[in-house]
Amino acid sequence: MPMSLSVITTKDGSHTLYNETIGEHYHSVNGAITESEHIFIRAGLSIMKKKEISILEIGYGTGLNLLLTVLYAEKKMMSIHYTAIEKYPIEKELWLSLNYASLLGEHAAAYHEKINASDWGKTVKLFPFLSLTKIESDISVLNYADKFDLIYFDAFSPAVQPEMWTIEIFSKIFASMNPGGFLLTYSASGKVKRNLRTAGFIVEILKGPPGKREMTRAGVPV
């Protein structure tokens, strides 16, 4: 997928990227930070009862979801094992130009730079409460022997990447998850929900972030 990217300011003042080739934004134009906090932090990370959890992010993008996770985990004294998969990592000059740190506070600036500057293909203890593995590839390389408590499913839309939203992919993810875990995604399309149910998930439809009526949380039975 060609990567012709430009920086866009969303309605909450935070940046996102626009892929001019495929005509899709990395986040909602109604607020990048607002959307990520709503879907992945409030509907996912904040409901976890365990203090030590393993997270898989599919679609690392700008690193915003990880940055918000780091800030939340530090505040709540959680320990996170974080794996992120991204087939097309963005260039340093581009992620340095994003304004998340200026909106989230000086404390976030060092975190944002450190997580994005960390090496791909290695597991590193980035902070006392966070180990990070960034994988530059697609989901086909995922080691399904790993077990995850949360899945941040943040791929491009089913219209653009239909191969990412299949029963086969969701079944593999389901098999890699711990009982009581959750998959979070912005998509609430009928086909996505049906595929998740077929894969074994218990599907919940939640209120979406600004500009989107619904989102999906898919749980693994205990």
XYZ file of N, CA and C in Angstrom:
666
model
N 0.837 -1.191 0.000
C 0.000 0.000 0.000
C 0.878 1.250 0.000
N 0.771 2.116 -1.015
C 1.591 3.322 -1.064
C 1.332 4.215 0.139
N 2.373 4.928 0.567
C 2.262 5.747 1.770
C 2.495 7.204 1.424
N 1.496 7.847 0.858
C 1.548 9.271 0.604
C 0.747 9.939 1.710
N 1.466 10.489 2.709
C 0.823 10.917 3.946
C 0.913 12.424 4.153
N -0.131 12.979 4.745
C -0.116 14.380 5.144
C -0.704 14.499 6.547
N -0.268 15.524 7.295
C -0.737 15.754 8.660
C -2.007 16.594 8.623
N -3.021 16.138 9.362
C -4.318 16.811 9.428
C -4.625 17.135 10.889
N -5.173 18.311 11.151
C -5.619 18.661 12.496
C -7.093 18.302 12.637
N -7.412 17.494 13.648
C -8.789 17.044 13.868
C -9.521 18.018 14.796
N -10.797 17.747 15.038
C -11.654 18.714 15.733
C -11.271 18.954 17.187
N -10.584 18.002 17.831
C -10.162 18.253 19.216
C -8.777 18.901 19.277
N -8.244 19.279 18.105
C -6.946 19.948 18.038
C -5.780 19.009 17.841
N -5.998 17.704 17.968
C -4.907 16.739 17.817
C -4.736 16.322 16.359
N -3.525 15.931 16.043
C -3.190 15.548 14.676
C -3.592 14.113 14.351
N -3.841 13.887 13.085
C -3.869 12.552 12.530
C -3.145 12.606 11.195
N -3.014 11.462 10.557
C -2.424 11.404 9.222
C -3.501 11.027 8.216
N -3.349 11.564 7.019
C -4.253 11.226 5.925
C -3.457 10.530 4.838
N -3.866 9.301 4.515
C -3.235 8.566 3.421
C -3.920 8.985 2.134
N -3.239 9.811 1.380
C -3.837 10.397 0.186
C -4.101 9.358 -0.898
N -3.345 8.285 -0.885
C -3.485 7.265 -1.927
C -4.771 6.474 -1.764
N -5.075 6.075 -0.527
C -6.268 5.258 -0.306
C -7.451 6.073 0.188
N -7.216 7.346 0.516
C -8.312 8.215 0.938
C -8.840 7.922 2.333
N -7.943 7.557 3.253
C -8.370 7.271 4.633
C -7.477 7.970 5.641
N -8.119 8.388 6.740
C -7.383 8.960 7.870
C -6.994 7.863 8.843
N -5.936 8.104 9.608
C -5.508 7.161 10.638
C -6.438 7.203 11.860
N -7.069 8.347 12.087
C -7.993 8.508 13.205
C -9.207 9.298 12.720
N -10.178 9.428 13.612
C -11.368 10.202 13.281
C -11.033 11.689 13.132
N -11.603 12.327 12.129
C -11.409 13.771 11.959
C -12.150 14.543 13.045
N -13.014 13.862 13.802
C -13.726 14.499 14.908
C -12.905 14.534 16.197
N -11.669 14.033 16.121
C -10.770 14.090 17.278
C -9.963 12.826 17.413
N -8.679 12.902 17.103
C -7.816 11.717 17.156
C -7.639 11.232 18.598
N -7.225 12.123 19.495
C -7.046 11.745 20.896
C -8.377 11.322 21.505
N -9.425 12.076 21.222
C -10.757 11.758 21.748
C -11.193 10.362 21.334
N -10.997 10.013 20.072
C -11.393 8.691 19.571
C -10.589 7.581 20.238
N -9.266 7.747 20.293
C -8.416 6.697 20.871
C -8.724 6.480 22.354
N -8.911 7.558 23.093
C -9.247 7.437 24.508
C -10.586 6.725 24.696
N -11.553 7.082 23.874
C -12.896 6.502 23.993
C -12.886 5.005 23.706
N -12.276 4.604 22.591
C -12.355 3.216 22.135
C -11.419 2.300 22.908
N -10.166 2.696 23.034
C -9.163 1.770 23.554
C -8.895 1.908 25.050
N -8.980 3.120 25.566
C -8.700 3.303 27.000
C -9.968 3.121 27.826
N -10.996 3.922 27.587
C -12.194 3.841 28.419
C -12.976 2.542 28.212
N -13.085 2.088 26.956
C -13.872 0.870 26.681
C -13.041 -0.397 26.825
N -11.726 -0.258 27.005
C -10.863 -1.429 27.061
C -9.973 -1.472 28.289
N -8.920 -0.685 28.253
C -7.911 -0.748 29.317
C -8.502 -0.458 30.691
N -9.422 0.492 30.775
C -9.940 0.908 32.082
C -10.853 -0.133 32.733
N -11.341 -1.118 31.978
C -12.245 -2.114 32.572
C -11.499 -3.378 33.003
N -10.186 -3.425 32.736
C -9.418 -4.610 33.097
C -9.196 -4.658 34.606
N -9.453 -5.813 35.180
C -9.300 -5.963 36.629
C -7.875 -6.342 37.028
N -7.145 -6.976 36.110
C -5.768 -7.373 36.407
C -4.842 -6.165 36.335
N -3.799 -6.188 37.121
C -2.824 -5.102 37.113
C -1.666 -5.373 36.151
N -1.528 -6.619 35.735
C -0.510 -6.965 34.736
C -1.220 -7.578 33.540
N -1.129 -6.913 32.395
C -1.857 -7.385 31.220
C -0.979 -7.323 29.978
N -1.398 -8.097 28.985
C -0.705 -8.162 27.700
C -1.625 -7.605 26.621
N -1.102 -6.673 25.839
C -1.888 -5.993 24.809
C -1.267 -6.232 23.436
N -2.108 -6.490 22.460
C -1.691 -6.552 21.059
C -2.394 -5.439 20.299
N -1.620 -4.591 19.642
C -2.180 -3.557 18.787
C -1.948 -3.931 17.329
N -3.015 -3.980 16.573
C -2.937 -4.261 15.147
C -3.169 -2.948 14.411
N -2.080 -2.383 13.907
C -2.124 -1.071 13.283
C -1.542 -0.011 14.199
N -0.215 -0.046 14.392
C 0.456 0.872 15.318
C 0.316 2.332 14.893
N 0.403 2.577 13.604
C 0.173 3.923 13.081
C 1.088 4.982 13.646
N 0.502 5.978 14.326
C 1.247 7.119 14.853
C 1.786 6.876 16.258
N 1.414 5.768 16.882
C 1.829 5.508 18.257
C 0.920 6.123 19.298
N -0.186 6.739 18.867
C -1.076 7.418 19.810
C -1.702 6.455 20.812
N -2.170 5.302 20.341
C -2.803 4.348 21.268
C -1.822 3.876 22.339
N -0.604 3.642 21.942
C 0.422 3.236 22.912
C 0.732 4.365 23.881
N 0.846 5.583 23.389
C 1.133 6.715 24.261
C 0.050 6.873 25.325
N -1.216 6.801 24.929
C -2.311 6.913 25.894
C -2.305 5.746 26.879
N -1.928 4.559 26.398
C -1.834 3.388 27.270
C -0.736 3.575 28.310
N 0.407 4.102 27.886
C 1.519 4.354 28.802
C 1.106 5.336 29.894
N 0.458 6.424 29.498
C 0.052 7.437 30.465
C -0.960 6.871 31.466
N -1.895 6.067 30.968
C -2.901 5.472 31.848
C -2.274 4.435 32.781
N -1.421 3.584 32.223
C -0.804 2.512 33.010
C 0.061 3.079 34.132
N 0.799 4.139 33.848
C 1.625 4.752 34.883
C 0.752 5.313 36.012
N -0.331 5.976 35.626
C -1.228 6.578 36.618
C -1.887 5.522 37.495
N -2.259 4.389 36.893
C -2.997 3.350 37.619
C -2.081 2.254 38.162
N -0.790 2.430 37.995
C 0.207 1.473 38.489
C -0.026 0.070 37.917
N -0.196 0.022 36.607
C -0.365 -1.239 35.895
C 0.959 -1.638 35.252
N 1.102 -2.920 34.950
C 2.265 -3.430 34.230
C 1.774 -3.960 32.881
N 2.382 -3.457 31.806
C 1.887 -3.760 30.460
C 2.964 -4.443 29.626
N 2.579 -5.528 28.983
C 3.384 -6.158 27.936
C 2.685 -5.826 26.612
N 3.328 -5.010 25.795
C 2.669 -4.426 24.622
C 3.351 -4.893 23.342
N 2.562 -5.492 22.451
C 3.047 -5.887 21.129
C 2.283 -5.093 20.085
N 3.002 -4.475 19.161
C 2.366 -3.674 18.110
C 2.843 -4.141 16.745
N 1.891 -4.296 15.838
C 2.206 -4.716 14.475
C 1.854 -3.579 13.519
N 2.793 -3.263 12.652
C 2.588 -2.204 11.652
C 3.371 -2.557 10.397
N 2.674 -2.655 9.289
C 3.342 -3.017 8.040
C 4.084 -1.839 7.421
N 3.594 -0.635 7.695
C 4.196 0.560 7.091
C 4.515 1.616 8.150
N 5.590 1.427 8.930
C 5.951 2.431 9.940
C 6.193 3.801 9.302
N 5.760 4.839 9.987
C 5.955 6.181 9.449
C 7.368 6.672 9.759
N 7.836 7.639 8.979
C 9.182 8.170 9.137
C 9.295 9.040 10.392
N 10.516 9.113 10.901
C 10.770 9.868 12.125
C 10.329 11.325 11.998
N 10.636 11.951 10.871
C 10.283 13.354 10.686
C 8.772 13.568 10.814
N 8.019 12.559 10.412
C 6.566 12.677 10.449
C 6.034 12.527 11.872
N 6.490 11.477 12.603
C 5.963 11.333 13.961
C 6.454 12.438 14.892
N 7.625 13.001 14.594
C 8.102 14.134 15.390
C 7.231 15.378 15.193
N 6.562 15.461 14.060
C 5.743 16.640 13.763
C 4.351 16.575 14.402
N 3.978 15.434 14.947
C 2.646 15.285 15.536
C 2.575 15.971 16.896
N 1.432 16.520 17.230
C 1.321 17.422 18.387
C 0.759 16.783 19.652
N 0.779 15.454 19.752
C 0.186 14.790 20.919
C 0.831 15.248 22.226
N 2.134 15.370 22.229
C 2.829 15.738 23.460
C 2.413 17.121 23.946
N 2.234 18.053 23.036
C 1.859 19.411 23.431
C 0.452 19.454 24.025
N -0.394 18.509 23.641
C -1.758 18.464 24.153
C -1.875 17.616 25.413
N -1.017 16.630 25.553
C -1.101 15.707 26.687
C -0.137 16.062 27.817
N 0.677 17.079 27.608
C 1.561 17.552 28.667
C 3.018 17.197 28.438
N 3.894 17.943 29.095
C 5.337 17.760 28.931
C 5.766 16.337 29.281
N 5.092 15.741 30.253
C 5.421 14.380 30.658
C 5.268 13.415 29.481
N 4.291 13.705 28.603
C 4.022 12.829 27.464
C 5.068 12.958 26.369
N 5.759 14.090 26.327
C 6.708 14.338 25.238
C 7.832 13.311 25.229
N 8.419 13.059 26.383
C 9.519 12.097 26.461
C 9.023 10.693 26.141
N 7.833 10.376 26.617
C 7.262 9.059 26.321
C 7.025 8.878 24.831
N 6.448 9.895 24.202
C 6.122 9.792 22.772
C 7.377 9.571 21.940
N 8.419 10.307 22.259
C 9.657 10.148 21.496
C 10.291 8.782 21.762
N 10.282 8.355 22.999
C 10.954 7.095 23.338
C 10.252 5.896 22.709
N 8.913 5.870 22.718
C 8.212 4.717 22.153
C 8.359 4.667 20.636
N 8.364 5.829 19.996
C 8.490 5.833 18.541
C 9.925 5.592 18.077
N 10.886 6.003 18.893
C 12.294 5.824 18.524
C 12.806 4.427 18.852
N 12.055 3.648 19.619
C 12.512 2.306 19.990
C 12.617 1.414 18.757
N 13.530 0.461 18.826
C 13.812 -0.402 17.671
C 12.633 -1.311 17.336
N 12.487 -1.551 16.045
C 11.530 -2.536 15.568
C 12.180 -3.920 15.616
N 11.365 -4.935 15.884
C 11.858 -6.305 15.857
C 12.552 -6.748 17.126
N 12.474 -5.932 18.188
C 13.095 -6.287 19.460
C 12.095 -6.075 20.592
N 12.248 -6.868 21.649
C 11.477 -6.633 22.858
C 12.343 -5.838 23.823
N 11.835 -4.685 24.233
C 12.617 -3.807 25.109
C 11.793 -3.440 26.348
N 12.482 -3.343 27.479
C 11.855 -2.860 28.710
C 11.964 -1.342 28.662
N 10.944 -0.713 28.108
C 11.042 0.710 27.809
C 10.902 1.568 29.068
N 10.029 1.148 29.964
C 9.820 1.804 31.252
C 9.655 0.706 32.297
N 9.759 1.021 33.565
C 9.602 -0.021 34.584
C 8.282 -0.777 34.480
N 7.269 -0.114 33.941
C 5.933 -0.713 33.872
C 5.535 -1.132 32.453
N 6.467 -1.055 31.496
C 6.117 -1.363 30.108
C 7.241 -2.078 29.379
N 6.931 -3.258 28.840
C 7.814 -3.901 27.861
C 7.135 -3.793 26.504
N 7.919 -3.515 25.468
C 7.369 -3.211 24.149
C 8.046 -4.036 23.071
N 7.226 -4.626 22.204
C 7.715 -5.293 21.006
C 6.991 -4.696 19.803
N 7.740 -4.040 18.930
C 7.151 -3.498 17.702
C 7.584 -4.387 16.533
N 6.614 -4.828 15.751
C 6.871 -5.745 14.647
C 6.529 -5.049 13.333
N 7.533 -4.917 12.466
C 7.318 -4.293 11.158
C 6.927 -5.383 10.160
N 5.657 -5.669 10.105
C 5.140 -6.707 9.216
C 3.625 -6.650 9.285
N 2.973 -7.704 8.776
C 1.525 -7.788 8.917
C 1.175 -8.890 9.901
N -0.100 -9.078 10.100
C -0.563 -9.978 11.154
C -0.210 -11.436 10.895
N 0.187 -11.744 9.669
C 0.520 -13.136 9.342
C 1.726 -13.649 10.128
N 2.557 -12.737 10.650
C 3.760 -13.161 11.384
C 3.512 -13.297 12.883
N 2.307 -13.003 13.319
C 2.028 -13.020 14.746
C 2.251 -14.408 15.335
N 2.944 -14.443 16.465
C 3.154 -15.692 17.190
C 1.923 -15.963 18.047
N 1.072 -16.857 17.564
C -0.185 -17.103 18.261
C -0.003 -17.946 19.514
N 1.229 -18.302 19.826
C 1.498 -18.949 21.106
C 1.433 -17.931 22.242
N 1.612 -16.639 21.893
C 1.471 -15.591 22.899
C 0.002 -15.491 23.312
N -0.228 -15.001 24.511
C -1.593 -14.835 24.997
C -1.833 -13.378 25.365
N -2.936 -12.844 24.887
C -3.225 -11.424 25.070
C -4.523 -11.226 25.847
N -4.547 -10.138 26.616
C -5.747 -9.763 27.366
C -6.573 -8.729 26.620
N -5.902 -7.876 25.870
C -6.586 -6.835 25.100
C -6.045 -6.812 23.682
N -6.944 -6.612 22.723
C -6.561 -6.399 21.333
C -7.047 -5.023 20.924
N -6.133 -4.152 20.536
C -6.502 -2.878 19.916
C -6.517 -3.129 18.408
N -7.704 -3.329 17.857
C -7.802 -3.646 16.428
C -8.051 -2.347 15.676
N -6.959 -1.787 15.145
C -6.989 -0.430 14.573
C -6.478 -0.420 13.139
N -6.850 -1.450 12.387
C -6.486 -1.511 10.975
C -7.308 -0.495 10.182
N -6.909 -0.258 8.939
C -7.750 0.552 8.057
C -9.090 -0.148 7.876
N -10.062 0.570 7.373
C -11.441 0.100 7.333
C -11.607 -1.166 6.490
N -12.681 -1.914 6.739
C -12.955 -3.108 5.940
C -13.057 -2.821 4.447
N -13.466 -1.628 4.086
C -13.566 -1.279 2.668
C -12.194 -1.219 2.007
N -11.174 -0.820 2.776
C -9.823 -0.659 2.243
C -8.975 -1.908 2.477
N -9.122 -2.525 3.639
C -8.354 -3.722 4.000
C -9.289 -4.875 4.375
N -10.092 -5.366 3.448
C -11.044 -6.436 3.787
C -10.379 -7.702 4.294
N -9.120 -7.928 3.884
C -8.403 -9.138 4.297
C -8.066 -9.137 5.787
N -8.166 -7.982 6.443
C -7.843 -7.882 7.866
C -9.041 -8.189 8.775
N -10.233 -8.239 8.199
C -11.452 -8.314 9.000
C -12.204 -9.627 8.768
N -11.474 -10.682 8.454
C -12.091 -11.945 8.081
C -12.306 -12.860 9.287
N -13.140 -13.867 9.097
C -13.337 -14.892 10.127
C -12.009 -15.562 10.455
N -11.196 -15.824 9.439
C -9.906 -16.486 9.655
C -9.011 -15.670 10.579
N -8.889 -14.381 10.321
C -8.052 -13.513 11.161
C -8.616 -13.450 12.572
N -9.917 -13.231 12.696
C -10.519 -13.126 14.026
C -10.419 -14.447 14.796
N -10.492 -15.567 14.102
C -10.370 -16.865 14.764
C -8.964 -17.058 15.322
N -7.956 -16.644 14.568
C -6.575 -16.741 15.041
C -6.356 -15.840 16.251
N -6.917 -14.650 16.194
C -6.796 -13.732 17.322
C -7.504 -14.303 18.550
N -8.696 -14.828 18.348
C -9.459 -15.412 19.452
C -8.656 -16.508 20.149
N -7.997 -17.348 19.350
C -7.207 -18.451 19.897
C -5.996 -17.960 20.673
N -5.569 -16.721 20.420
C -4.377 -16.181 21.077
C -4.709 -15.399 22.345
N -5.988 -15.351 22.719
C -6.398 -14.494 23.836
C -6.670 -15.267 25.109
N -6.454 -14.585 26.219
C -6.783 -15.152 27.517
C -8.289 -15.068 27.769
N -8.859 -16.019 28.513
C -10.270 -15.921 28.899
C -10.540 -14.592 29.605
N -11.668 -13.988 29.278
C -12.008 -12.704 29.872
C -11.400 -11.513 29.160
N -10.670 -11.761 28.072
C -10.056 -10.675 27.314
C -11.041 -9.997 26.381
N -10.601 -8.871 25.787
C -11.466 -8.093 24.905
C -10.722 -7.630 23.658
N -11.439 -7.593 22.556
C -10.984 -6.945 21.334
C -11.799 -5.676 21.165
N -11.113 -4.559 20.935
C -11.771 -3.269 20.735
C -11.538 -2.788 19.315
N -12.589 -2.269 18.683
C -12.427 -1.686 17.361
C -13.461 -0.598 17.119
N -13.091 0.346 16.284
C -14.003 1.424 15.917
C -15.118 0.939 15.001
N -14.889 -0.158 14.286
C -15.865 -0.634 13.304
C -17.052 -1.295 13.995
N -18.252 -0.986 13.492
C -19.464 -1.635 13.985
C -20.292 -2.157 12.810
N -19.624 -2.460 11.706
C -20.348 -2.945 10.527
C -20.948 -4.318 10.805
N -22.046 -4.613 10.141
C -22.718 -5.884 10.343
C -21.826 -7.072 10.036
N -21.054 -6.986 8.967
C -20.198 -8.104 8.579
C -19.093 -8.328 9.604
N -18.501 -7.264 10.112
C -17.454 -7.388 11.130
C -18.015 -8.060 12.375
N -19.187 -7.650 12.802
C -19.805 -8.242 13.995
C -20.121 -9.720 13.770
N -20.626 -10.044 12.603
C -20.922 -11.456 12.300
C -19.651 -12.292 12.293
N -18.587 -11.756 11.702
C -17.313 -12.493 11.649
C -16.737 -12.700 13.045
N -16.854 -11.696 13.892
C -16.380 -11.832 15.274
C -17.169 -12.907 16.020
N -18.474 -12.912 15.858
C -19.300 -13.927 16.527
C -18.957 -15.321 16.019
N -18.772 -15.464 14.722
C -18.426 -16.764 14.147
C -17.091 -17.252 14.701
N -16.172 -16.323 14.963
C -14.851 -16.676 15.500
C -14.911 -17.070 16.972
N -16.036 -16.825 17.642
C -16.181 -17.230 19.040
C -16.381 -16.099 20.031
N -16.269 -14.849 19.578
C -16.387 -13.707 20.479
C -17.833 -13.448 20.888
N -17.989 -12.872 22.070
C -19.267 -12.320 22.514
C -19.237 -10.830 22.182
N -20.103 -10.406 21.293
C -20.018 -9.057 20.723
C -20.949 -8.092 21.446
N -20.379 -6.962 21.859
C -21.142 -5.866 22.442
C -21.068 -4.657 21.520
N -22.177 -3.965 21.384
C -22.197 -2.711 20.635
C -22.254 -1.572 21.647
N -21.235 -0.729 21.627
C -21.148 0.391 22.563
C -21.317 1.715 21.829
N -21.609 2.737 22.586
C -21.678 4.080 22.006
C -20.326 4.467 21.442
N -20.329 5.005 20.245
C -19.085 5.387 19.601
C -18.579 6.740 20.052
N -17.377 7.099 19.633
C -16.822 8.427 19.932
C -17.536 9.491 19.107
N -17.257 10.755 19.340
C -17.902 11.817 18.570
C -17.807 11.571 17.057
N -18.946 11.722 16.395
C -18.989 11.533 14.948
C -19.279 10.114 14.520
N -19.329 9.180 15.486
C -19.598 7.781 15.161
C -20.607 7.231 16.162
N -21.705 6.686 15.656
C -22.792 6.260 16.533
C -22.400 5.075 17.404
N -21.700 4.095 16.823
C -21.404 2.866 17.539
C -19.957 2.421 17.365
N -19.499 1.581 18.288
C -18.216 0.895 18.194
C -18.442 -0.538 18.695
N -17.417 -1.374 18.592
C -17.569 -2.781 18.962
C -16.550 -3.182 20.024
N -17.050 -3.892 21.034
C -16.194 -4.569 22.000
C -16.553 -6.061 21.963
N -15.566 -6.895 21.691
C -15.788 -8.328 21.542
C -15.036 -9.068 22.633
N -15.757 -9.833 23.437
C -15.163 -10.488 24.580
C -14.928 -11.968 24.380
N -13.952 -12.486 25.123
C -13.660 -13.921 25.149
C -14.307 -14.497 26.400
N -15.121 -15.539 26.260
C -15.776 -16.118 27.443
C -14.765 -16.564 28.501
N -15.145 -16.428 29.748
C -14.292 -16.850 30.859
C -14.358 -18.375 31.013
